[in-house]
Short mmCIF file of C-alpha atoms in Angstrom, two decimals:
data_model
loop_
_atom_site.label_atom_id
_atom_site.label_comp_id
_atom_site.label_asym_id
_atom_site.label_seq_id
_atom_site.Cartn_x
_atom_site.Cartn_y
_atom_site.Cartn_z
CA MET A 1 0.00 -0.04 -0.01
CA ALA A 2 1.36 3.36 -1.12
CA GLY A 3 2.33 5.66 1.87
CA LYS A 4 2.35 2.95 4.43
CA ASN A 5 5.16 3.23 7.02
CA ARG A 6 6.61 0.39 9.06
CA PHE A 7 8.98 0.24 11.91
CA VAL A 8 10.03 -2.74 14.29
CA ILE A 9 11.52 -2.33 17.61
CA GLY A 10 13.23 -4.65 20.14
CA LYS A 11 15.57 -7.55 19.70
CA ARG A 12 15.41 -11.19 20.16
CA GLN A 13 18.15 -11.42 22.87
CA PRO A 14 17.74 -12.55 26.61
CA ARG A 15 18.29 -9.89 29.00
CA ASP A 16 21.10 -10.53 31.62
CA ALA A 17 19.05 -10.86 34.76
CA THR A 18 22.35 -10.78 36.72
CA ALA A 19 23.21 -7.08 37.54
CA ASP A 20 26.14 -5.89 39.30
CA THR A 21 25.48 -5.95 42.89
CA SER A 22 28.87 -5.17 44.31
CA ASP A 23 28.44 -3.37 47.64
CA SER A 24 32.16 -2.32 47.77
CA SER A 25 32.31 1.23 49.05
CA LYS A 26 35.48 1.95 47.23
CA ALA A 27 34.98 4.06 44.13
CA SER A 28 37.10 6.36 41.87
CA TRP A 29 36.57 9.16 39.20
CA LYS A 30 38.59 11.33 37.42
CA THR A 31 38.19 14.13 34.79
CA SER A 32 39.43 13.84 31.14
CA ARG A 33 42.76 14.99 30.24
CA THR A 34 42.83 18.67 28.83
CA SER A 35 46.50 19.45 28.40
CA PRO A 36 48.35 18.10 25.12
CA ARG A 37 50.23 14.83 25.62
CA HIS A 38 54.01 15.20 25.27
CA GLY A 39 55.21 12.12 23.53
CA MET A 40 55.48 10.27 20.07
CA THR A 41 52.53 10.58 17.92
CA TYR A 42 50.82 7.65 16.47
CA ALA A 43 52.26 8.49 12.86
CA SER A 44 55.74 8.69 14.37
CA ARG A 45 55.49 5.44 16.07
CA MET A 46 54.14 3.72 13.02
CA SER A 47 56.82 5.21 10.82
CA LEU A 48 59.61 4.19 13.39
CA SER A 49 58.06 0.51 13.37
CA PHE A 50 58.21 0.53 9.65
CA ALA A 51 61.94 1.71 9.76
CA LEU A 52 62.95 -0.80 12.44
CA THR A 53 61.26 -3.76 10.68
CA SER A 54 63.20 -2.87 7.56
CA ILE A 55 66.57 -2.66 9.42
CA MET A 56 65.77 -5.79 11.01
CA THR A 57 65.24 -7.48 7.66
CA VAL A 58 68.53 -5.83 6.51
CA VAL A 59 70.40 -7.31 9.41
CA VAL A 60 68.90 -10.63 8.87
CA LEU A 61 69.88 -10.53 5.17
CA VAL A 62 73.50 -9.53 6.06
CA LEU A 63 73.79 -12.40 8.62
CA VAL A 64 72.41 -14.82 6.05
CA LEU A 65 74.90 -13.58 3.33
CA ALA A 66 77.77 -13.56 5.86
CA VAL A 67 77.09 -17.25 6.97
CA VAL A 68 75.74 -18.76 3.77
CA TRP A 69 76.61 -16.73 0.69
CA GLU A 70 80.26 -15.90 1.75
CA GLY A 71 80.79 -19.72 2.43
CA GLN A 72 79.09 -20.39 -1.20
CA PHE A 73 81.17 -17.86 -2.87
CA GLN A 74 84.45 -19.30 -1.34
CA SER A 75 83.38 -22.68 -2.36
CA TYR A 76 82.72 -21.31 -5.96
CA THR A 77 86.27 -19.72 -6.25
CA ARG A 78 87.99 -22.78 -4.75
CA SER A 79 86.23 -24.84 -7.51
CA ASN A 80 87.38 -22.54 -9.94
CA MET A 81 91.04 -22.98 -8.73
CA GLU A 82 90.63 -26.71 -8.73
CA ARG A 83 89.48 -26.70 -12.27
CA LEU A 84 92.50 -24.61 -13.16
CA ALA A 85 94.77 -27.07 -11.46
CA ASP A 86 93.11 -30.12 -12.94
CA SER A 87 93.41 -28.66 -16.39
CA THR A 88 97.17 -27.86 -15.94
CA ALA A 89 97.95 -31.31 -14.37
CA THR A 90 96.14 -33.03 -17.34
CA SER A 91 98.20 -30.80 -19.72
CA LEU A 92 101.53 -31.58 -17.91
CA ALA A 93 100.84 -35.32 -17.90
CA GLU A 94 100.25 -35.33 -21.60
CA SER A 95 103.43 -33.58 -22.34
CA TYR A 96 105.40 -35.50 -19.79
CA ASP A 97 104.13 -38.71 -21.37
CA ALA A 98 105.47 -37.57 -24.67
CA GLU A 99 108.79 -36.38 -23.40
CA GLY A 100 109.52 -38.93 -20.73
CA SER A 101 110.81 -36.62 -18.22
CA TRP A 102 110.48 -33.03 -16.88
CA THR A 103 111.88 -31.07 -19.80
CA GLU A 104 111.49 -27.27 -20.51
CA LYS A 105 108.92 -28.12 -22.96
CA VAL A 106 106.96 -29.80 -20.39
CA LEU A 107 107.25 -26.88 -18.02
CA ALA A 108 106.30 -24.65 -20.82
CA ARG A 109 102.63 -25.92 -20.41
CA ALA A 110 102.66 -24.71 -16.80
CA GLU A 111 103.98 -21.22 -17.88
CA ALA A 112 101.18 -21.00 -20.43
CA ALA A 113 98.66 -21.88 -17.93
CA SER A 114 100.09 -19.27 -15.46
CA MET A 115 100.08 -16.55 -18.20
CA SER A 116 96.20 -17.05 -18.76
CA SER A 117 95.54 -15.10 -15.64
CA SER A 118 97.81 -12.51 -13.97
CA ASP A 119 96.14 -13.13 -10.57
CA VAL A 120 96.95 -16.76 -10.46
CA GLY A 121 100.27 -18.43 -9.23
CA ILE A 122 101.18 -21.87 -10.38
CA GLN A 123 103.92 -24.19 -8.97
CA VAL A 124 104.97 -27.63 -10.25
CA LEU A 125 106.70 -30.28 -8.01
CA ASP A 126 108.35 -33.46 -9.30
CA GLY A 127 107.79 -36.82 -7.86
CA SER A 128 110.23 -36.25 -4.95
CA GLY A 129 108.59 -32.98 -3.83
CA GLN A 130 111.10 -30.73 -5.29
CA VAL A 131 109.99 -27.50 -6.88
CA ILE A 132 110.91 -27.71 -10.49
CA TYR A 133 108.56 -24.60 -11.67
CA ASP A 134 107.44 -21.48 -9.88
CA ASP A 135 106.14 -18.61 -11.78
CA THR A 136 107.08 -16.22 -8.88
CA TRP A 137 110.78 -16.98 -9.15
CA ALA A 138 111.27 -14.19 -11.73
CA THR A 139 109.60 -11.64 -9.51
CA SER A 140 111.81 -12.83 -6.56
CA GLU A 141 114.97 -12.82 -8.63
CA ALA A 142 114.20 -9.50 -10.03
CA THR A 143 113.88 -8.24 -6.38
CA SER A 144 117.12 -9.79 -5.31
CA ALA A 145 119.00 -8.51 -8.32
CA SER A 146 117.91 -4.73 -7.41
CA THR A 147 119.60 -5.45 -4.09
CA SER A 148 122.55 -7.60 -4.87
CA SER A 149 123.28 -8.46 -8.51
CA SER A 150 126.86 -10.01 -7.60
CA SER A 151 125.55 -12.63 -5.15
CA ALA A 152 122.27 -13.45 -7.09
CA ALA A 153 123.52 -16.61 -8.71
CA ALA A 154 124.82 -18.06 -5.39
CA LYS A 155 121.51 -17.56 -3.51
CA PRO A 156 118.82 -20.20 -3.78
CA ARG A 157 115.74 -19.24 -5.74
CA ALA A 158 112.92 -17.68 -3.55
CA SER A 159 109.37 -18.43 -3.93
CA LEU A 160 106.28 -16.09 -3.35
CA ALA A 161 103.91 -19.22 -3.01
CA PRO A 162 101.89 -19.63 0.10
CA THR A 163 102.99 -22.16 2.59
CA VAL A 164 99.52 -22.72 4.40
CA SER A 165 97.75 -25.68 2.70
CA ASP A 166 94.29 -23.74 2.80
CA ALA A 167 95.77 -20.81 0.74
CA PHE A 168 96.27 -23.24 -2.32
CA VAL A 169 94.86 -26.18 -4.13
CA SER A 170 96.99 -28.90 -5.39
CA THR A 171 96.43 -31.75 -8.05
CA GLN A 172 98.59 -34.75 -8.67
CA VAL A 173 100.25 -35.14 -12.23
CA THR A 174 99.11 -38.55 -13.30
CA LEU A 175 100.25 -40.28 -16.32
CA PRO A 176 97.83 -42.45 -18.39
CA SER A 177 99.57 -45.60 -16.95
CA GLY A 178 98.39 -44.54 -13.52
CA GLU A 179 101.93 -43.23 -12.26
CA GLU A 180 102.16 -39.88 -10.25
CA VAL A 181 105.11 -38.07 -11.30
CA GLY A 182 104.46 -34.76 -9.92
CA THR A 183 102.07 -32.28 -8.26
CA VAL A 184 100.47 -28.81 -9.50
CA ARG A 185 99.63 -26.16 -6.92
CA VAL A 186 97.58 -23.22 -7.82
CA TRP A 187 96.88 -20.18 -5.67
CA ALA A 188 95.58 -16.36 -6.06
CA PHE A 189 98.12 -13.65 -5.51
CA GLY A 190 97.56 -11.48 -2.51
CA SER A 191 94.46 -13.75 -1.08
CA ASP A 192 94.49 -16.60 1.58
CA ALA A 193 90.92 -17.47 0.31
CA LEU A 194 91.85 -18.22 -3.19
CA LEU A 195 90.14 -14.95 -4.39
CA THR A 196 91.37 -13.40 -7.40
CA LYS A 197 91.40 -9.60 -7.92
CA SER A 198 88.26 -9.98 -10.00
CA ASP A 199 86.59 -12.20 -7.41
CA ALA A 200 87.33 -9.82 -4.73
CA ALA A 201 86.10 -6.87 -6.68
CA PHE A 202 82.85 -8.82 -7.35
CA ARG A 203 82.16 -9.66 -3.67
CA THR A 204 83.10 -6.04 -2.69
CA ASN A 205 80.71 -4.68 -5.39
CA SER A 206 78.11 -7.17 -4.26
CA TYR A 207 78.18 -6.20 -0.81
CA GLY A 208 78.22 -2.47 -1.73
CA ALA A 209 75.02 -3.08 -3.70
CA ILE A 210 73.35 -4.82 -1.02
CA ALA A 211 74.17 -1.90 1.27
CA VAL A 212 72.68 0.48 -1.16
CA ALA A 213 69.55 -1.69 -1.53
CA ALA A 214 69.15 -1.76 2.12
CA ALA A 215 69.60 1.92 2.57
CA ILE A 216 66.97 2.28 -0.13
CA ALA A 217 64.52 -0.22 1.52
CA VAL A 218 65.03 1.72 4.78
CA ILE A 219 64.12 4.94 3.41
CA LEU A 220 61.24 3.59 1.41
CA ALA A 221 59.95 1.80 4.33
CA CYS A 222 60.10 5.10 6.44
CA ILE A 223 58.18 6.86 3.50
CA ILE A 224 55.62 4.15 3.27
CA GLY A 225 55.18 3.96 7.07
CA LEU A 226 54.67 7.83 7.13
CA ILE A 227 52.21 7.49 4.39
CA VAL A 228 50.46 4.38 6.07
CA SER A 229 50.55 5.99 9.33
CA ARG A 230 48.97 9.33 8.30
CA SER A 231 46.25 7.47 6.55
CA LEU A 232 45.42 5.53 9.57
CA SER A 233 45.92 8.48 12.03
CA ARG A 234 43.82 10.93 10.13
CA PRO A 235 40.43 9.18 10.91
CA ILE A 236 41.37 8.59 14.33
CA HIS A 237 42.39 12.33 14.75
CA ARG A 238 38.96 13.13 13.26
CA ILE A 239 37.30 10.75 15.76
CA THR A 240 39.07 12.24 18.62
CA SER A 241 38.37 15.82 17.71
CA CYS A 242 34.62 14.75 17.15
CA ALA A 243 34.65 13.34 20.67
CA GLY A 244 36.13 16.53 22.07
CA GLN A 245 33.44 18.60 20.42
CA ILE A 246 30.77 16.33 21.65
CA ARG A 247 32.34 16.44 25.28
CA ASN A 248 32.28 20.38 24.99
CA GLY A 249 28.62 20.33 24.03
CA ASP A 250 28.62 20.27 20.27
CA LEU A 251 26.26 17.21 19.78
CA THR A 252 25.79 17.97 16.06
CA ALA A 253 29.60 17.13 15.45
CA ARG A 254 30.28 13.97 13.28
CA THR A 255 33.47 12.36 12.20
CA GLY A 256 32.37 11.64 8.53
CA VAL A 257 34.52 8.58 8.47
CA THR A 258 33.07 5.86 6.40
CA GLY A 259 34.48 2.62 4.74
CA GLU A 260 34.43 -1.10 4.77
CA ASP A 261 37.42 -1.63 6.79
CA GLU A 262 37.52 -1.61 10.71
CA MET A 263 38.43 2.15 10.83
CA GLY A 264 35.29 3.08 8.62
CA GLN A 265 33.12 0.81 10.59
CA LEU A 266 34.49 2.54 13.79
CA GLY A 267 33.74 6.17 12.26
CA GLU A 268 30.17 5.16 11.21
CA THR A 269 29.44 3.45 14.57
CA PHE A 270 30.81 6.53 16.37
CA ASP A 271 28.49 8.61 14.24
CA ASP A 272 25.56 6.39 15.03
CA MET A 273 26.40 6.83 18.63
CA ALA A 274 26.61 10.61 18.51
CA THR A 275 23.28 10.63 16.56
CA THR A 276 21.56 8.49 19.25
CA ILE A 277 22.88 10.65 22.06
CA GLU A 278 21.72 13.80 20.25
CA LYS A 279 18.23 12.21 19.94
CA ASP A 280 18.32 11.03 23.50
CA LEU A 281 19.05 14.43 24.92
CA LYS A 282 16.43 16.12 22.85
CA LEU A 283 14.12 13.26 24.10
CA GLU A 284 15.36 13.92 27.71
CA HIS A 285 14.41 17.63 27.20
CA ARG A 286 11.20 16.87 25.70
CA LEU A 287 10.57 14.24 28.52
CA THR A 288 11.19 17.02 31.17
CA SER A 289 8.89 19.26 29.38
CA ASP A 290 6.02 16.63 29.05
CA VAL A 291 6.41 15.60 32.73
CA ALA A 292 6.16 19.13 33.80
CA HIS A 293 3.21 19.63 31.30
CA GLU A 294 1.42 16.43 32.62
CA LEU A 295 1.77 17.47 36.17
CA ARG A 296 1.08 21.25 35.86
CA THR A 297 -2.18 20.76 34.23
CA PRO A 298 -4.15 18.70 36.68
CA LEU A 299 -2.23 20.58 39.55
CA MET A 300 -3.43 23.81 38.09
CA ALA A 301 -6.77 22.90 37.82
CA MET A 302 -6.96 21.61 41.36
CA GLN A 303 -5.30 24.72 42.50
CA ALA A 304 -7.68 27.13 40.68
CA THR A 305 -10.72 25.31 41.99
CA VAL A 306 -9.75 25.03 45.56
CA GLU A 307 -8.77 28.76 45.56
CA ALA A 308 -12.06 29.57 44.03
CA MET A 309 -13.92 27.55 46.77
CA GLN A 310 -11.69 29.26 49.41
CA ASP A 311 -12.44 32.65 48.14
CA GLY A 312 -16.07 31.99 47.97
CA VAL A 313 -16.03 32.47 44.06
CA LEU A 314 -17.43 28.75 43.57
CA PRO A 315 -19.56 26.82 45.98
CA THR A 316 -17.90 23.85 47.76
CA ASP A 317 -20.38 21.17 46.37
CA GLU A 318 -20.10 17.85 44.97
CA GLU A 319 -19.59 19.30 41.45
CA HIS A 320 -16.56 21.23 42.23
CA LEU A 321 -15.15 18.72 44.63
CA GLU A 322 -15.48 16.09 41.85
CA THR A 323 -13.33 18.30 39.68
CA VAL A 324 -10.54 18.16 42.04
CA ALA A 325 -11.13 14.52 42.71
CA SER A 326 -10.87 13.65 38.88
CA GLU A 327 -7.57 15.65 38.64
CA VAL A 328 -6.25 13.73 41.66
CA ARG A 329 -7.35 10.46 39.86
CA ARG A 330 -5.28 11.53 36.81
CA LEU A 331 -2.23 12.38 38.85
CA SER A 332 -2.56 8.98 40.63
CA ARG A 333 -2.81 7.11 37.13
CA LEU A 334 0.15 9.03 35.80
CA VAL A 335 2.14 8.16 38.85
CA ASP A 336 1.24 4.48 38.79
CA ALA A 337 1.94 4.30 35.21
CA MET A 338 5.42 5.68 35.71
CA LEU A 339 6.08 3.55 38.70
CA ARG A 340 4.86 0.56 36.59
CA LEU A 341 7.24 1.40 33.63
CA SER A 342 10.12 2.07 36.05
CA ARG A 343 9.69 -1.39 37.66
CA LEU A 344 9.49 -3.17 34.32
CA GLU A 345 12.69 -1.37 33.25
CA ASN A 346 14.42 -2.33 36.38
CA GLY A 347 13.35 -5.76 36.35
CA THR A 348 11.64 -5.68 39.90
CA THR A 349 8.14 -6.89 38.66
CA ALA A 350 7.69 -10.31 39.28
CA PHE A 351 7.58 -12.34 35.99
CA GLU A 352 5.66 -15.63 35.98
CA PRO A 353 5.20 -17.10 32.49
CA VAL A 354 2.75 -20.05 32.16
CA ARG A 355 1.65 -22.21 29.13
CA THR A 356 -1.31 -20.20 27.84
CA ASP A 357 -3.71 -20.40 25.10
CA MET A 358 -3.46 -16.96 23.46
CA VAL A 359 -6.71 -17.27 21.46
CA ALA A 360 -8.72 -17.84 24.75
CA LEU A 361 -6.66 -15.01 26.68
CA VAL A 362 -7.21 -12.51 23.82
CA ARG A 363 -10.73 -13.35 23.16
CA GLY A 364 -11.54 -12.75 26.79
CA ILE A 365 -9.92 -9.28 26.70
CA VAL A 366 -11.93 -8.32 23.64
CA SER A 367 -15.13 -9.50 25.17
CA ALA A 368 -14.50 -7.43 28.28
CA GLN A 369 -13.78 -4.36 26.39
CA GLU A 370 -16.66 -4.48 23.80
CA GLN A 371 -19.18 -2.52 25.69
CA LEU A 372 -16.48 0.25 26.49
CA PHE A 373 -15.76 0.49 22.80
CA ALA A 374 -19.52 0.59 21.98
CA ASP A 375 -19.89 3.53 24.34
CA GLN A 376 -17.36 5.40 22.25
CA GLY A 377 -19.27 4.72 19.11
CA LEU A 378 -16.64 2.30 17.77
CA ARG A 379 -16.93 -1.31 16.53
CA LEU A 380 -14.61 -3.90 18.07
CA ARG A 381 -14.04 -7.40 16.60
CA PHE A 382 -11.97 -10.42 17.36
CA ALA A 383 -10.25 -12.70 14.56
CA ASN A 384 -8.62 -15.93 15.00
CA GLU A 385 -6.16 -16.52 11.91
CA ALA A 386 -5.55 -19.95 12.78
CA PRO A 387 -8.74 -21.52 13.94
CA HIS A 388 -7.47 -25.00 13.50
CA LYS A 389 -4.12 -24.77 15.32
CA GLU A 390 -3.25 -24.38 18.80
CA CYS A 391 -1.72 -20.96 19.68
CA TYR A 392 0.05 -21.66 22.92
CA CYS A 393 3.10 -19.78 24.44
CA ASP A 394 4.88 -19.12 27.59
CA VAL A 395 3.59 -15.84 28.96
CA ASP A 396 2.84 -13.80 32.10
CA ARG A 397 -0.74 -13.43 31.62
CA ASP A 398 -1.27 -10.34 33.53
CA MET A 399 1.41 -8.57 31.67
CA ILE A 400 0.22 -9.68 28.14
CA ARG A 401 -3.41 -8.60 29.10
CA GLN A 402 -2.01 -5.12 30.27
CA ALA A 403 0.08 -4.89 26.96
CA VAL A 404 -3.10 -5.78 24.83
CA ILE A 405 -5.42 -3.54 26.62
CA ASN A 406 -2.87 -0.56 26.19
CA LEU A 407 -2.78 -1.25 22.44
CA MET A 408 -6.50 -1.39 22.19
CA SER A 409 -6.79 1.73 24.45
CA ASN A 410 -4.50 3.50 22.17
CA ALA A 411 -6.60 2.48 19.17
CA MET A 412 -9.83 3.53 20.84
CA ARG A 413 -8.61 6.96 21.83
CA TYR A 414 -7.30 7.79 18.29
CA THR A 415 -10.05 6.19 16.16
CA PRO A 416 -12.95 8.50 15.24
CA GLU A 417 -16.60 7.44 15.85
CA ASP A 418 -18.07 4.66 13.70
CA GLY A 419 -14.42 3.33 13.20
CA TRP A 420 -13.24 -0.06 13.52
CA VAL A 421 -10.86 -1.93 15.74
CA VAL A 422 -9.86 -5.52 14.97
CA VAL A 423 -7.79 -7.79 17.34
CA THR A 424 -6.29 -10.71 15.66
CA VAL A 425 -4.32 -13.85 16.99
CA GLY A 426 -2.20 -15.79 14.61
CA GLN A 427 1.28 -17.49 14.45
CA ASP A 428 4.27 -18.12 12.16
CA ARG A 429 6.97 -20.46 12.76
CA ALA A 430 8.52 -19.43 15.85
CA ASP A 431 6.06 -16.76 17.17
CA VAL A 432 2.59 -16.10 18.32
CA LEU A 433 1.41 -12.74 16.57
CA VAL A 434 -1.19 -10.56 18.47
CA THR A 435 -2.41 -7.72 16.15
CA VAL A 436 -4.32 -4.63 17.01
CA SER A 437 -5.48 -2.69 13.80
CA ASP A 438 -7.51 0.44 13.69
CA THR A 439 -9.02 2.86 11.14
CA GLY A 440 -7.56 6.04 13.04
CA ILE A 441 -5.67 9.04 12.36
CA GLY A 442 -2.50 7.17 11.69
CA ILE A 443 1.13 8.06 12.51
CA ALA A 444 3.54 10.06 10.49
CA LYS A 445 6.47 8.35 8.95
CA GLU A 446 8.99 10.44 11.07
CA ASP A 447 7.25 9.72 14.28
CA LEU A 448 7.05 5.90 14.06
CA SER A 449 10.49 5.46 15.91
CA ARG A 450 9.37 7.33 18.60
CA VAL A 451 5.83 6.02 19.49
CA PHE A 452 7.47 3.77 22.30
CA SER A 453 9.05 6.54 24.04
CA ARG A 454 7.63 7.69 27.36
CA PHE A 455 5.26 10.58 27.37
CA TRP A 456 5.74 10.99 23.56
CA ARG A 457 2.44 11.77 21.63
CA SER A 458 2.19 13.06 18.13
CA ASP A 459 1.03 16.73 17.38
CA ALA A 460 -2.40 15.29 16.22
CA SER A 461 -2.90 13.44 19.30
CA ARG A 462 -2.02 16.30 21.70
CA GLU A 463 -4.86 18.39 20.13
CA ARG A 464 -7.39 15.58 21.02
CA VAL A 465 -9.10 16.01 24.49
CA SER A 466 -8.82 12.31 24.87
CA GLY A 467 -5.09 12.09 24.65
CA GLY A 468 -3.54 9.51 27.01
CA LEU A 469 -0.65 9.88 29.36
CA GLY A 470 1.88 8.85 26.79
CA VAL A 471 3.19 5.97 28.77
CA GLY A 472 1.18 3.04 27.65
CA LEU A 473 3.03 2.11 24.61
CA ALA A 474 6.45 2.40 26.54
CA VAL A 475 4.89 0.04 29.14
CA THR A 476 3.91 -2.33 26.23
CA LYS A 477 7.44 -2.27 24.93
CA GLU A 478 8.95 -3.23 28.20
CA ILE A 479 6.45 -6.10 28.60
CA VAL A 480 7.32 -7.59 25.23
CA ASP A 481 11.01 -7.03 25.98
CA ARG A 482 10.48 -9.22 29.08
CA HIS A 483 9.18 -11.90 26.92
CA HIS A 484 12.12 -11.58 24.48
CA GLY A 485 9.81 -10.69 21.65
CA TYR A 486 9.51 -7.49 19.70
CA ILE A 487 6.84 -5.02 18.35
CA SER A 488 6.29 -4.02 14.66
CA VAL A 489 4.06 -1.27 13.87
CA GLU A 490 2.60 -0.07 10.18
CA SER A 491 0.75 3.19 9.87
CA GLU A 492 -0.67 5.35 7.09
CA LEU A 493 -1.81 8.75 8.08
CA GLY A 494 -5.67 9.06 7.79
CA ARG A 495 -6.09 5.41 7.29
CA GLY A 496 -5.19 3.82 10.55
CA THR A 497 -2.34 2.06 12.41
CA THR A 498 -1.62 -1.70 13.07
CA PHE A 499 0.62 -2.77 16.15
CA MET A 500 1.79 -6.45 16.08
CA LEU A 501 3.32 -8.22 19.13
CA HIS A 502 5.60 -10.97 18.26
CA LEU A 503 5.67 -13.61 21.17
CA PRO A 504 8.15 -16.36 21.27
CA ARG A 505 6.25 -19.59 21.76
CA GLU A 506 8.68 -21.02 24.22
CA HIS A 507 10.65 -18.80 27.00
CA HIS A 508 14.31 -19.64 28.16
CA THR A 509 13.72 -21.23 31.25
CA LYS A 510 16.94 -20.02 32.90
CA ALA A 511 16.34 -16.57 31.96
CA VAL A 512 12.86 -16.77 33.25
CA ALA A 513 13.95 -18.32 36.67
CA SER A 514 16.60 -15.66 37.04
CA ALA A 515 14.40 -12.67 36.27
CA SER A 516 11.75 -14.18 38.67
CA ALA A 517 14.21 -14.50 41.44
CA ALA A 518 15.51 -11.11 41.03
CA GLY A 519 12.00 -9.59 40.87
CA SER A 520 10.75 -11.42 43.92
CA SER A 521 13.86 -10.53 45.96
CA THR A 522 13.48 -6.65 45.13
CA MET A 523 9.92 -6.12 44.53
CA GLU A 524 8.45 -3.16 46.43
CA ASP A 525 4.97 -2.86 47.92
#
């Protein structure tokens, strides 16, 4: 139907019947901090965290390189030297087998291998272990000649070959027949780790490149950390600023933070909370005004009547005393309704659910109210939507009777003469449904969410002389909440309103027992 509005209130969640009853006398309270904090900001901490993470990554990388890569690199350079020694030994063996002894022609093969790389030294030993070739002799002899040319021939040849076994590699010169006739030693000049100049340069350049990459990684991590931290701290700052504005009284402040992530959900939840606080505060102000108005009207009427009778303006007769008595009864009803609502909200009202036939219960309520509706010129009807099914559920009969009567009274109050009020009992899979429909003035769309607020009445109902206390629907909501049900309402201006109680068929036994125990122990007279 076009123009129809619908609103549902309440949650299907058991209330926690156990409240904090701690009787400790110790308490504390403090005001919020107004002075600025002197410390690292969230963005700075995030940037520092990113930088430290990158530095730790670099340190781990360097350690891995120092332990693993360095060993692998040295094994690689040693294998290169071993291949050079093997190839030289093979060449010498072939030449030796052809010549039959260590001749100049055979040793020329070693000299040729030595000349292939200026960073590598080669030494050849015969079968008895005597050095017969060393490519460092020329260098050592030249050095000796520069100091004493007259005694050079008398001195033994000096070698620059390393004496430590780990500083060189050696391979046996083995003839095709299997005879070992000598040994070839190969080493790298100026290095005890068998590293040639090119190998050392490669290692140095590699470490330099790693250092540059590490520095770039740390800088990039700092930049990324700064960007990410600012993007994260910006909504936090907005939420903090908005909270400060709300604390200072500006309830219209909103963060404007939205999104699908946790920060966006936090901003949206905060804005919803701020909106709820603003509405609650406005409702509190309106509640104060409404309570004052509801109390002032009968009090002023009684005061005017009593003063007029005291001054002799009005006679002290039964008619004027009845005026005072009616206003006293109105005040009494208002106080009773408020007390009843307060007890329901606090859980101090005894709650005694029993298995009940909802059709029989509601039909009895309608039968008792028929004459009252007829006196108001209204037609009241009861309908059972499930005549062939049982509509049983666990309810507190007195509470449900009061809730249904409140809805019926509300319908009677705001339905014009010759209108209809229909009370229906039905069911769905899990709930028993009690519906009260009328052909009254209806409720505006913007007012649907406030119909269950205490003392709230629409502007149209305020103009009616028959307007109630504005507490009945609030009491009804609390009753339904105690049953772990909920209320839905549909309305259309000028066409009528439908309230529907959704009552679960089975009540949670533990929750009922806890609530009943709490209500019995704290119930007041």
